[in-house]
Short mmCIF file of C-alpha atoms and ligand atoms in Angstrom, two decimals:
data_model
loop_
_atom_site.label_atom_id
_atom_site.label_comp_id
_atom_site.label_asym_id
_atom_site.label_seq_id
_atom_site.Cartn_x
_atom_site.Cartn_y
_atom_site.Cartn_z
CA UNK P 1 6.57 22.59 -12.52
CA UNK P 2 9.58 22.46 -14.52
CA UNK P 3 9.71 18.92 -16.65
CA UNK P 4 13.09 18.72 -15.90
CA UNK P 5 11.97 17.22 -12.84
CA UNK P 6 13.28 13.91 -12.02
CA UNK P 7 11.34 11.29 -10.17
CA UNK P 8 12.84 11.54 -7.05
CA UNK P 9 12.66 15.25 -7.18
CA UNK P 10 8.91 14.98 -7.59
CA UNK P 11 8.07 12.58 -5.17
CA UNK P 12 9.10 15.46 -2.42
CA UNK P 13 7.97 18.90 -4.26
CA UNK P 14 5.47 18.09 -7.28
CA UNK P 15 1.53 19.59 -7.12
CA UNK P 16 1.95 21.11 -3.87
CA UNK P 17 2.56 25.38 -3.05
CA UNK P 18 4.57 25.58 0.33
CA UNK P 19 3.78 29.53 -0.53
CA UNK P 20 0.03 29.18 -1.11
CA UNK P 21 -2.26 28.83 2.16
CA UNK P 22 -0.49 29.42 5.42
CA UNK P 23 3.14 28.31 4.05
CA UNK P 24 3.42 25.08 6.13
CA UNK P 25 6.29 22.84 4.64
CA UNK P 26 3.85 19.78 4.75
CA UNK P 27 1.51 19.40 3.06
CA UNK P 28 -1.83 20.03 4.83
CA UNK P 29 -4.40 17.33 5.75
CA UNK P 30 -7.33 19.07 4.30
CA UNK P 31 -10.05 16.89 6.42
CA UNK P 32 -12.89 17.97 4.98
CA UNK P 33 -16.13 16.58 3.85
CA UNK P 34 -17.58 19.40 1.49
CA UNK P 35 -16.28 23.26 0.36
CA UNK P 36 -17.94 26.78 0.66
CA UNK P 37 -18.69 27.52 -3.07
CA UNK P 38 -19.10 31.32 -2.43
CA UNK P 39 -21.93 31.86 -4.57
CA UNK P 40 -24.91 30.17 -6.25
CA UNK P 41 -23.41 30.63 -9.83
CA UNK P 42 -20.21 29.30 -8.73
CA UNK P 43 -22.29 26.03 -7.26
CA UNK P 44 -24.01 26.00 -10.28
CA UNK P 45 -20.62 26.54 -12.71
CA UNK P 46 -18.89 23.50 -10.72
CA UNK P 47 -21.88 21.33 -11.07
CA UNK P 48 -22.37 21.53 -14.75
CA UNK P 49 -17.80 21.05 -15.22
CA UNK P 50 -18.37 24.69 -16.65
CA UNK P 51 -15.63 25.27 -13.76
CA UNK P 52 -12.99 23.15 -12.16
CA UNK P 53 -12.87 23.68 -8.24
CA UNK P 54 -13.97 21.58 -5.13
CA UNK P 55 -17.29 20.17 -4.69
CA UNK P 56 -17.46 17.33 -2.03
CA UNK P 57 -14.60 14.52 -1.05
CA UNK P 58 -16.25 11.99 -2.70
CA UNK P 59 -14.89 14.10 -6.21
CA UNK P 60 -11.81 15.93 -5.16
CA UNK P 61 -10.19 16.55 -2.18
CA UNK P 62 -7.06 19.58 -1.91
CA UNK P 63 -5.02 16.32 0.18
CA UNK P 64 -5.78 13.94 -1.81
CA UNK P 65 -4.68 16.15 -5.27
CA UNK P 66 -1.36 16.30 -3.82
CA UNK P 67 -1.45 12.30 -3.53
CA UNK P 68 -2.87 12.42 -7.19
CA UNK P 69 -0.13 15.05 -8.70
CA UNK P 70 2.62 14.04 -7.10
CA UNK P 71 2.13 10.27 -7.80
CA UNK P 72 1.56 11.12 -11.42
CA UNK P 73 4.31 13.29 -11.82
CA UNK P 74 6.51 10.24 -10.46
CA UNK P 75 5.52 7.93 -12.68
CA UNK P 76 5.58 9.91 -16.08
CA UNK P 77 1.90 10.05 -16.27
CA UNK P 78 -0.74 12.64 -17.24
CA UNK P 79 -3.24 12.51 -14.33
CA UNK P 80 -4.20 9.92 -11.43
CA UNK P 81 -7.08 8.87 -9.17
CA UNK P 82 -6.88 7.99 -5.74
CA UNK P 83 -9.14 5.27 -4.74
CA UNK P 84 -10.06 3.56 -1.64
CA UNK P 85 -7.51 0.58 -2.32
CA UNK P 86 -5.74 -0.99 -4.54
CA UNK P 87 -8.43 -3.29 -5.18
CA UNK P 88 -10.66 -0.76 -5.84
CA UNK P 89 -8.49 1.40 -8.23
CA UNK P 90 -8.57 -2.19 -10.67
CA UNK P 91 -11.96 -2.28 -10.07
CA UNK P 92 -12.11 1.11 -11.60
CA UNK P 93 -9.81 0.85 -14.46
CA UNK P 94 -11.84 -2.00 -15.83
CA UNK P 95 -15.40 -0.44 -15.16
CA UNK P 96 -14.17 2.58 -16.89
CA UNK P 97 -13.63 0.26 -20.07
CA UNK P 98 -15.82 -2.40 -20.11
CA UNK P 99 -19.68 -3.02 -20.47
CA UNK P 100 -21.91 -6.36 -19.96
CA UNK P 101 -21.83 -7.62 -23.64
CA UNK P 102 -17.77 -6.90 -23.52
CA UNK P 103 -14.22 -8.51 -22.54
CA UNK P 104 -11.18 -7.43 -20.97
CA UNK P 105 -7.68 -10.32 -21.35
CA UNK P 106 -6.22 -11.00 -17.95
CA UNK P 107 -2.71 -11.94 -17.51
CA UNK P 108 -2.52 -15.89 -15.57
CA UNK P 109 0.36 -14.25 -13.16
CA UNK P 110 -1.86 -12.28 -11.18
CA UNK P 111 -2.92 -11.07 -7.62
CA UNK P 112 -5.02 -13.32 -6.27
CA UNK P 113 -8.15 -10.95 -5.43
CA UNK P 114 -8.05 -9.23 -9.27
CA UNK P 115 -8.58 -12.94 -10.22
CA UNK P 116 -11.70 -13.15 -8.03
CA UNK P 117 -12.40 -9.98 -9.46
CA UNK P 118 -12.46 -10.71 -12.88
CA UNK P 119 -13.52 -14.16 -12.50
CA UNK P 120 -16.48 -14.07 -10.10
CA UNK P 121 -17.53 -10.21 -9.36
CA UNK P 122 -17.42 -8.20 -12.80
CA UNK P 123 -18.60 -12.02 -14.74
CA UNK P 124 -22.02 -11.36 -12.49
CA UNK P 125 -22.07 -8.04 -14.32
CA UNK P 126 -21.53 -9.59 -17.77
CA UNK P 127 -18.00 -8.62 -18.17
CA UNK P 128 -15.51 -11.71 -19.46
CA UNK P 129 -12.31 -11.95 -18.41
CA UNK P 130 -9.96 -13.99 -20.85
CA UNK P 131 -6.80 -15.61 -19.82
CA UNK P 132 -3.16 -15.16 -21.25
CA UNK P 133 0.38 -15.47 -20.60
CA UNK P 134 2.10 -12.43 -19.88
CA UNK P 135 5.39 -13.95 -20.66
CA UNK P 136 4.36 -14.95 -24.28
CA UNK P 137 2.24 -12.14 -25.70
CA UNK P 138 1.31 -14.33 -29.18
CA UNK P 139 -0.89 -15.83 -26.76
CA UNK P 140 -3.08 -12.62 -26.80
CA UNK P 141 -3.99 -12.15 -30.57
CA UNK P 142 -6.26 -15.53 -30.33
CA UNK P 143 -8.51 -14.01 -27.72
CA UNK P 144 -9.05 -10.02 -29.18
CA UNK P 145 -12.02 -9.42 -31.04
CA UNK P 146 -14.69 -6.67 -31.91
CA UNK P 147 -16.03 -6.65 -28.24
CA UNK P 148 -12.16 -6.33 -26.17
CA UNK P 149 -11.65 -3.84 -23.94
CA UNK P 150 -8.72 -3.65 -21.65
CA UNK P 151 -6.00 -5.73 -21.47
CA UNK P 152 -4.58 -6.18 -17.97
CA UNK P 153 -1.04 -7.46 -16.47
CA UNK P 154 1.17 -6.73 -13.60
CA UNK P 155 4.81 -5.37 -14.03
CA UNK P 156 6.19 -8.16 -11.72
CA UNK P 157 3.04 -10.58 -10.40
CA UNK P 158 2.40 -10.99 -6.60
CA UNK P 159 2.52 -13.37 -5.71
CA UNK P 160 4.32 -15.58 -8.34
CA UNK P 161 6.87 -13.14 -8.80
CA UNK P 162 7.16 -12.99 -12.25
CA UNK P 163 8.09 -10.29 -15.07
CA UNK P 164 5.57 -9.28 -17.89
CA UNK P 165 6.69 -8.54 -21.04
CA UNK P 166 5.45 -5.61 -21.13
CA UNK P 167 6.79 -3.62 -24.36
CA UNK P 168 5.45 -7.05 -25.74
CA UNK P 169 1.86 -6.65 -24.50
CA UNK P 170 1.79 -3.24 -25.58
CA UNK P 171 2.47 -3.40 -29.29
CA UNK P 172 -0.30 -5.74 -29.77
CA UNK P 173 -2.75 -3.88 -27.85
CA UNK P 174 -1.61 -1.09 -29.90
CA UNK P 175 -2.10 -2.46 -33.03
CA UNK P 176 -6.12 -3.25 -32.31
CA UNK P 177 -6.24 0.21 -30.20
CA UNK P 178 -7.15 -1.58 -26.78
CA UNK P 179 -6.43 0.12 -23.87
CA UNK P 180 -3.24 -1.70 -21.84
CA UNK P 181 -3.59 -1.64 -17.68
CA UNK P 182 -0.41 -2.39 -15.95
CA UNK P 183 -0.75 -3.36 -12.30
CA UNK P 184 2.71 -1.94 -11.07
CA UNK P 185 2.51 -2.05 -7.40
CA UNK P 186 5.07 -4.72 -6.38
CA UNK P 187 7.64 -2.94 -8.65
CA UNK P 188 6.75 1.15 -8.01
CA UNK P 189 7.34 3.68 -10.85
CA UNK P 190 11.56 3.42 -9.53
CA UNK P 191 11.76 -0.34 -10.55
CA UNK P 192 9.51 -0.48 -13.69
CA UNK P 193 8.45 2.68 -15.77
CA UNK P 194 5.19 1.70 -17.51
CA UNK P 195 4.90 5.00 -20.13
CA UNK P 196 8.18 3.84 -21.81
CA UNK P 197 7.11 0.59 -22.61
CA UNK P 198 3.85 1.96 -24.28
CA UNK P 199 1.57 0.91 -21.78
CA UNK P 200 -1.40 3.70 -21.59
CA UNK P 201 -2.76 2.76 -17.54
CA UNK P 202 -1.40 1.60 -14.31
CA UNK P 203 -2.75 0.81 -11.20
CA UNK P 204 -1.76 0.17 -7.82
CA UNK P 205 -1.88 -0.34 -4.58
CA UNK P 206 -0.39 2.20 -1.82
CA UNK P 207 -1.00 -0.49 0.89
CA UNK P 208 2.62 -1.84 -0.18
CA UNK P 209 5.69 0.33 -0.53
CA UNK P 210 4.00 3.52 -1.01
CA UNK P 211 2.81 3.67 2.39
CA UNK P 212 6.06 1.55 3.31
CA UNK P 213 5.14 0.63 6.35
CA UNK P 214 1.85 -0.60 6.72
CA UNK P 215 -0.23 2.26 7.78
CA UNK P 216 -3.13 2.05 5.55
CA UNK P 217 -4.90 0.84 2.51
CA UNK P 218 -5.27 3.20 -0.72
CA UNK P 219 -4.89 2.56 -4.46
CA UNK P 220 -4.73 4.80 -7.13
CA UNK P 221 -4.68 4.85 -11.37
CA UNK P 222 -2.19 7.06 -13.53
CA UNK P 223 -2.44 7.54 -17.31
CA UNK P 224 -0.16 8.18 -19.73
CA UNK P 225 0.19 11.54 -21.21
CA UNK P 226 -1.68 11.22 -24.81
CA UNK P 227 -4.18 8.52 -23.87
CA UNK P 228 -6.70 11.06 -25.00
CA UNK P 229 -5.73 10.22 -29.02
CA UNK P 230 -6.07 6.50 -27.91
CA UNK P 231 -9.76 7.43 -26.83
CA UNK P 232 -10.86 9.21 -28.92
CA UNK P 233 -12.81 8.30 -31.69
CA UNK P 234 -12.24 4.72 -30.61
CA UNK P 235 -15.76 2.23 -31.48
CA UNK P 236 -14.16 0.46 -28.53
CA UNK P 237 -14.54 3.21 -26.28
CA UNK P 238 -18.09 4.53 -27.64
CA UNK P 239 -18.78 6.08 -23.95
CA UNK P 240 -15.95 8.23 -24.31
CA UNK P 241 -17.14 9.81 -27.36
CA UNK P 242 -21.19 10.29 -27.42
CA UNK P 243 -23.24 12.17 -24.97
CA UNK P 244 -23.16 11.20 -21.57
CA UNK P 245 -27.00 11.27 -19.86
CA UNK P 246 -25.44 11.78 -16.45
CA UNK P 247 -24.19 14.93 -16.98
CA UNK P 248 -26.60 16.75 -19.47
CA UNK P 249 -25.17 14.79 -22.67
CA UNK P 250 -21.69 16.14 -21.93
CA UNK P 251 -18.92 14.20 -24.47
CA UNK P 252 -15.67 13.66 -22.86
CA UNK P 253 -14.05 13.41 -25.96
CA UNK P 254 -14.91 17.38 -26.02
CA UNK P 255 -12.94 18.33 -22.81
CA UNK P 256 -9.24 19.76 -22.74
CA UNK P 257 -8.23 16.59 -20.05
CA UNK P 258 -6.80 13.59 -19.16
CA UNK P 259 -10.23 11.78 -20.37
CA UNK P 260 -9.41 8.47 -18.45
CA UNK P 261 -8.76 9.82 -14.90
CA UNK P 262 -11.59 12.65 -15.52
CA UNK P 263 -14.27 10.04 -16.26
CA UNK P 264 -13.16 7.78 -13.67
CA UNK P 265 -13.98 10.21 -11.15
CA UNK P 266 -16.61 12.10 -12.29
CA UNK P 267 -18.71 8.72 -13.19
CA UNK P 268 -17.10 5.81 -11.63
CA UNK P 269 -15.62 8.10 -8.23
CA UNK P 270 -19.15 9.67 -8.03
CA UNK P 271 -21.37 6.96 -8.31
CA UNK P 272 -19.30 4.36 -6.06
CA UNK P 273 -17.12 6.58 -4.03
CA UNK P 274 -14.39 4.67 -3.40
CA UNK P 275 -11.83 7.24 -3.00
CA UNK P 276 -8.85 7.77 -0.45
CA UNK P 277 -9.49 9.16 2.83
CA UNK P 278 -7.31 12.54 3.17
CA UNK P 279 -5.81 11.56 6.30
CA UNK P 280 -4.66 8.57 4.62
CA UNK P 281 -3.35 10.10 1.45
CA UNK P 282 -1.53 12.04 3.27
CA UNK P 283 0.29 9.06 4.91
CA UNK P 284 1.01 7.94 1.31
CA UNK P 285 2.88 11.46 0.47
CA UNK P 286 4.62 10.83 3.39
CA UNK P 287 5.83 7.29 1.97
CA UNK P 288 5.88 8.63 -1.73
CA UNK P 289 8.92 10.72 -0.46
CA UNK P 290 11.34 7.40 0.63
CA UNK P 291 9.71 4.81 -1.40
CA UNK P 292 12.93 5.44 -3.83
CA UNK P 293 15.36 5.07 -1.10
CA UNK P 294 12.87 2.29 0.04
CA UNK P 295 12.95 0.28 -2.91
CA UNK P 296 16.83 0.49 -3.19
CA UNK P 297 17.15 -1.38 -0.33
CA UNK P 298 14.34 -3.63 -0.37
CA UNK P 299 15.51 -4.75 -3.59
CA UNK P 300 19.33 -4.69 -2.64
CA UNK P 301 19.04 -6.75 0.60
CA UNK P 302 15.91 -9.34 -1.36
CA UNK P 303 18.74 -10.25 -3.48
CA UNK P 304 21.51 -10.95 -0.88
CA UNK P 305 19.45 -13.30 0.65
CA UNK P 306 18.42 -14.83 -2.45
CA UNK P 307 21.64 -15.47 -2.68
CA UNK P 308 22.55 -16.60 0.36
CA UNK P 309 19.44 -19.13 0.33
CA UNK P 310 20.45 -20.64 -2.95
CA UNK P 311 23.98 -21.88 -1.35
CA UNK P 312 22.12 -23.20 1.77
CA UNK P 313 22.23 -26.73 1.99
CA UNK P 314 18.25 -26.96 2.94
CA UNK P 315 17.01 -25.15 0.29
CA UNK P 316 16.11 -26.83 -3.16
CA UNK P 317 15.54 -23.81 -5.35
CA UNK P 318 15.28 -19.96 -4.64
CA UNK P 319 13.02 -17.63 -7.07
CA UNK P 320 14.46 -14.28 -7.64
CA UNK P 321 13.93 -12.23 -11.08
CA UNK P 322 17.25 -11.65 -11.31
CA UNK P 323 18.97 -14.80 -10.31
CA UNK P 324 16.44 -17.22 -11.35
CA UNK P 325 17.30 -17.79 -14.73
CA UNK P 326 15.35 -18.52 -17.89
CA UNK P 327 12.67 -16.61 -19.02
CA UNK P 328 12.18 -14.21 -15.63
CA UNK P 329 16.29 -13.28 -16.02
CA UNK P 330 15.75 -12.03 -19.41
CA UNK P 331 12.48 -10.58 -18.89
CA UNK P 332 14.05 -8.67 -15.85
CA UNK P 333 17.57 -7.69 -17.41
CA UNK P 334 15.36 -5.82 -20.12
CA UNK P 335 12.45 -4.09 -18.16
CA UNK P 336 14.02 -4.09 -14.11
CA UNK P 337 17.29 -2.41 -14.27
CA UNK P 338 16.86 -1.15 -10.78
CA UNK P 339 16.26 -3.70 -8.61
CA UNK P 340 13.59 -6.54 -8.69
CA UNK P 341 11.62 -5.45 -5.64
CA UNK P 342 11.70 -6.97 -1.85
CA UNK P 343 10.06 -10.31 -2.69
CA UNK P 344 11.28 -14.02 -3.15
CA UNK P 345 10.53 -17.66 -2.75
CA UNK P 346 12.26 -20.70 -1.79
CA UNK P 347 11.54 -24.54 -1.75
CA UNK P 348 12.46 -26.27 1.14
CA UNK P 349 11.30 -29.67 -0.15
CA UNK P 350 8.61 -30.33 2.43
CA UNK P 351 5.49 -28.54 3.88
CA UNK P 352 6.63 -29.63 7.47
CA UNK P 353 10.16 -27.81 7.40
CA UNK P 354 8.32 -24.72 5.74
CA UNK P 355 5.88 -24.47 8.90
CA UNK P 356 8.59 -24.80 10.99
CA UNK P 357 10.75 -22.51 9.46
CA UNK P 358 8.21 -19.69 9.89
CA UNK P 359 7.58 -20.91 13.48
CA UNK P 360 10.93 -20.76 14.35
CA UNK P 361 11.80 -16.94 13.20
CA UNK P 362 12.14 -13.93 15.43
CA UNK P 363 12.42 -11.26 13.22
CA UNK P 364 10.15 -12.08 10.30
CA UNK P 365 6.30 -11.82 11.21
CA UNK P 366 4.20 -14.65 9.86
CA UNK P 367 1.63 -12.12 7.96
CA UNK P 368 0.13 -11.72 4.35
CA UNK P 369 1.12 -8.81 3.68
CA UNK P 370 3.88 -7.25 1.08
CA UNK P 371 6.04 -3.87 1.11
CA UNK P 372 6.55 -3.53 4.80
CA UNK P 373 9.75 -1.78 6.65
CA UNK P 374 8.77 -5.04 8.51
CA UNK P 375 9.68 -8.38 6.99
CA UNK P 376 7.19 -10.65 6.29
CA UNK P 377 7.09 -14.88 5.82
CA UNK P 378 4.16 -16.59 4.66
CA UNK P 379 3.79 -20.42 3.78
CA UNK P 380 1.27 -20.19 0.51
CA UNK P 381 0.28 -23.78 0.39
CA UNK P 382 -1.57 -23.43 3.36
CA UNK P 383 -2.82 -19.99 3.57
CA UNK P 384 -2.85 -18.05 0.32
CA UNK P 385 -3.64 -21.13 -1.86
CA UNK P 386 -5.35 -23.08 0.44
CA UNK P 387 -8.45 -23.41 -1.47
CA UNK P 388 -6.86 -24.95 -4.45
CA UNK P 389 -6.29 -28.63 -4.80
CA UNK P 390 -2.98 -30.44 -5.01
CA UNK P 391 -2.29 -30.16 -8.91
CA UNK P 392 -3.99 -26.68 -8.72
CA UNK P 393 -1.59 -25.71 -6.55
CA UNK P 394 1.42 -27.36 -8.10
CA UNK P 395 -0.02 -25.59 -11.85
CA UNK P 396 0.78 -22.05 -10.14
CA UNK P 397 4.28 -23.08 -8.89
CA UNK P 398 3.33 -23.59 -5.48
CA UNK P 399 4.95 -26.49 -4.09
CA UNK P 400 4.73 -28.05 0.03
CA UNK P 401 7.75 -26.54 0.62
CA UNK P 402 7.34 -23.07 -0.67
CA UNK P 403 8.31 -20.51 1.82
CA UNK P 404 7.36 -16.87 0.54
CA UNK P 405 9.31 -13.85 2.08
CA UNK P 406 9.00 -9.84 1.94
CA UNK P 407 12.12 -8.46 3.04
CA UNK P 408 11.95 -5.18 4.70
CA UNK P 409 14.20 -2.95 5.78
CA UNK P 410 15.65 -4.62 9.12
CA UNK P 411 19.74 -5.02 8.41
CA UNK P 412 20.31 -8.31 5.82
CA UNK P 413 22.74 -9.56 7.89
CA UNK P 414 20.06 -10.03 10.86
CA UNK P 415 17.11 -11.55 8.73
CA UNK P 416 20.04 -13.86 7.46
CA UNK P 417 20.68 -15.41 10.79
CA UNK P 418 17.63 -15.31 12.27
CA UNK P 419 16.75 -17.72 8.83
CA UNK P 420 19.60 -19.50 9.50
CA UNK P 421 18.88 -20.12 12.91
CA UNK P 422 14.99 -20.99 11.95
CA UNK P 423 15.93 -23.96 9.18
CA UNK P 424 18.29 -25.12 11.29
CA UNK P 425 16.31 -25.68 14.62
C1 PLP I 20 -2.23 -5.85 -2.53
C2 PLP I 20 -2.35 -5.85 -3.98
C3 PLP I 20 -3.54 -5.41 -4.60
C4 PLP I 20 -4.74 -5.00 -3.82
O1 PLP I 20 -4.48 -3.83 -3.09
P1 PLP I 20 -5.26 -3.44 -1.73
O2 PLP I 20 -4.71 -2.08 -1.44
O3 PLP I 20 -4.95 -4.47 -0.71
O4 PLP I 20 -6.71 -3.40 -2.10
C5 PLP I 20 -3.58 -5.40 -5.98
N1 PLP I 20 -2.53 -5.79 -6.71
C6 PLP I 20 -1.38 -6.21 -6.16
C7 PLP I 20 -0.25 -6.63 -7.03
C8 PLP I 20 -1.25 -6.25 -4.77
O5 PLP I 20 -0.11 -6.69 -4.23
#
C-alpha cells in the first residue's frame, strides 16, 4: 500500500485484496475457529514462528487482520492487536510491560474501570500503579525509578473530559526510555494523532465511535513504527531481549517485527485469549469506514450545544475542551485541531433538576454508554460515581448538578429542544 495514503483513504481500502479470494468488495467474515495447515512441516514451521500463516483464532484470524491493518494504517502505527474489549486491550498493554516487583504511572483523569484495573486487579498481581497529573507532566519525574514500566494517559479522559499533554508526557518518558500508552478512544486517530506527539502505544476501545453505533464490544493496541529501537536492549524491558521459555528460548529482540504487537499476541493473546470475535471485527471495519465523517459531526454538533447550554439561563457552567477555558482550551488548541469529540458536561446547580432533566428528555436515552449515533445523558453523581463520598466526588469535578451528555448524530437542532423542553418542564 502506497504511504501516500491518507487516513481516510485507509480506513476504506488498507490490508484488505478485493482481487484475492473470490473478489467480494467486503471484506469477508472469515468465521472460523482453526485453518487446514496442508502439511505436517507446515504445522510444524507455524508452530515454532519459523513461518507466518494462520494457526487458530485465538492467534490470528484473516477478519480480524483486516480490523488490525486497517486500524493501524489509520492511526500512523506499525502493527495492532485486536482484543476482546477495550478493557482488555489496557489490560494487555500493561501485562506486556510490567512484572510483580515493577510499576507503571497512571494519569488521575482516567476511565473509571482502568482505575479499578490498576488499582485493585494488576496490585493483586504485584504490579503498582502510581498517580500523576496528565495536565502537569513535572509531576511524573518524582515517581520514575529503576523498576517503571509504562506510563499510561488518555488523549481526552472519559469521563472528566479533559486533554493530556501529551507531547509533554512523552519527552519525559523518553528521556528514562519508558514505554508511553495513550488511551485514545474518546478522541479516535481523526481528533488526536498519538505518533506525532512521540507517544510509542495506544489503546482503545471500538465499543465507542469505532463501532459508532453500539453494536459490540472490542478493543485493540497500535504501536508506533520504530518502537522496536525503544525495546530493544532496554534493562526495562529484559523480556523483550533474553530467551523466552515459552517458545524454545526464542528472543524477540531477534525477529524482523513490530516486537510489541507480536509479543502481545503470541504470549499475552495466547495464554489469555482475549481477542475480537471475527463477526465483530468485522462490524468495527464497517464503523472504521465513517468514524471520520462520524467524528466531524459528533464533534461539530457537541459544540453547538455547548454553546447553546452556556447562554441558558439554568445552567451554571458547561465543560467543553474548546470553550471551557483555562488549562483544557490551551491543551486542546495545541493537540485537538479537529474537533473535541461528542462529549460534554453541564452544572445545573442541583441533583434534583439534573434527575429531572434526564427524566424529562425524549430523544436522549438515559444510558452509560459513549460514541453512539444515539445520544446519550447520564447523571454521574448517582450512577457512575455513586460509590464515592461527597468530597470524593466533588475532588473529581463531579458536582449534584452535573448532567453528562454524548451527543450523537440525531440533528442539533432537535437534541436542542428536546433539552430545552426537559429543563424547562
Ligand atoms: C469504554 C472505555 C474503555 C473500556 O472499553 P470496553 O470496550 O468497554 O471494555 C476504556 N477506556 C475508555 C476511555 C473508554 O471510554
Amino acid at each position: 500500500m502506497p504511504k501516500s495514503w491518507s487516513p481516510e483513504t485507509a480506513a476504506i481500502h488498507a490490508a484488505y485484496d478485493k482481487k484475492s479470494g473470490e473478489g467480494t468488495m467486503a471484506v469477508p467474515i472469515y468465521q472460523t475457529t482453526a485453518y487446514e495447515f496442508g502439511s505436517a512441516e507446515t504445522a510444524a514451521n507455524r508452530f515454532a514462528l519459523q513461518e507466518l500463516g494462520n494457526i487458530y483464532t485465538r492467534l490470528n484470524n484473516p477478519t480480524t487482520g483486516v480490523l488490525e491493518g486497517r486500524f493501524a494504517e489509520v492511526e500512523g502505527g506499525a502493527a495492532a492487536l485486536a482484543t476482546s474489549s477495550g478493557a482488555a486491550a489496557t489490560f494487555y498493554a500493561i501485562a506486556n510491560l510490567a512484572a510483580a516487583g515493577e510499576n507503571i504511572l497512571l494519569a488521575n483523569k482516567i476511565y473509571g474501570g482502568t482505575l479499578s484495573l490498576a488499582q485493585y486487579t494488576i496490585k493483586r498481581f504485584g504490579i503498582e500503579a502510581r498517580i500523576f497529573d496528565p495536565q502537569k507532566p513535572e509531576t511524573i519525574e518524582p515517581l520514575i525509578d529503576a523498576k517503571t514500566r509504562a506510563i499510561i494517559f488518555e488523549s481526552i479522559s472519559n469521563p472528566s473530559i479533559d486533554i493530556a499533554d501529551a507531547e509533554g508526557i512523552a519527552a519525559i518518558a523518553k528521556r528514562h526510555k519508558i514505554v508511553t500508552i495513550v488511551d485514545n478512544t474518546v478522541a479516535t486517530p481523526y481528533l488526536f494523532r498519538p505518533f506525532d506527539w512521540g507517544v510509542d502505544v495506544s489503546v482503545h476501545s471500538l465499543s465507542k465511535y469505532t463501532s459508532g453505533q453500539g453494536l459490540g464490544i472490542g478493543g485493540i493496541i497500535v504501536e508506533r513504527h520504530g518502537l522496536n529501537d525503544l525495546l530493544i536492549g532496554n534493562d526495562r524491558y529484559a523480556h523483550f531481549n533474553e530467551p523466552d521459555p515459552s517458545y524454545h528460548g526464542l528472543v524477540y529482540a531477534k525477529l524482523p517485527f513490530p516486537l510489541f504487537t507480536l509479543r502481545a499476541r503470541l504470549s499475552l493473546a495466547r495464554d489469555i485469549g482475549a481477542i475480537s470475535q471475527p463477526f465483530t471485527s468485522w462490524l468495527f471495519i464497517q464503523g472504521l469506514e465513517t468514524l471520520n465523517l462520524r467524528i466531524q459531526r459528533h464533534s461539530e454538533s457537541a459544540l453547538e450545544i455547548a454553546k447553546w447550554l452556556g447562554k441558558h439561563p439554568k445552567v451554571k457552567s458547561v465543560k467543553y475542551p474548546t470553550i471551557a477555558g483555562g488549562i483544557n482550551a490551551e491543551l486542546a488548541k495545541k493537540y485537538l485541531k479537529n474537533g473535541a469529540s461528542g462529549l460534554l458536561s453541564f452544572d445545573v446547580g442541583d441533583a434534583a433538576l439534573a434527575k429531572k432533566t434526564l427524566n424529562n428528555t425524549k430523544i436522549f436515552s438515559r444510558v452509560v454508554n459513549i460514541g453512539d449515533s444515539k445520544s446519550i445523558i447520564t447523571h454521574p453523581s448517582s450512577t457512575t460515581h455513586q460509590q464515592l463520598n461527597e468530597q470524593e466526588q466533588l475532588d473529581c469535578g463531579i458536582l449534584p448538578g452535573l448532567v453528562r451528555l454524548s451527543i450523537g448524530l440525531e440533528n442539533p437542532a432537535d437534541l436542542i429542544a428536546d433539552l430545552e423542553q426537559a429543563l424547562n418542564s
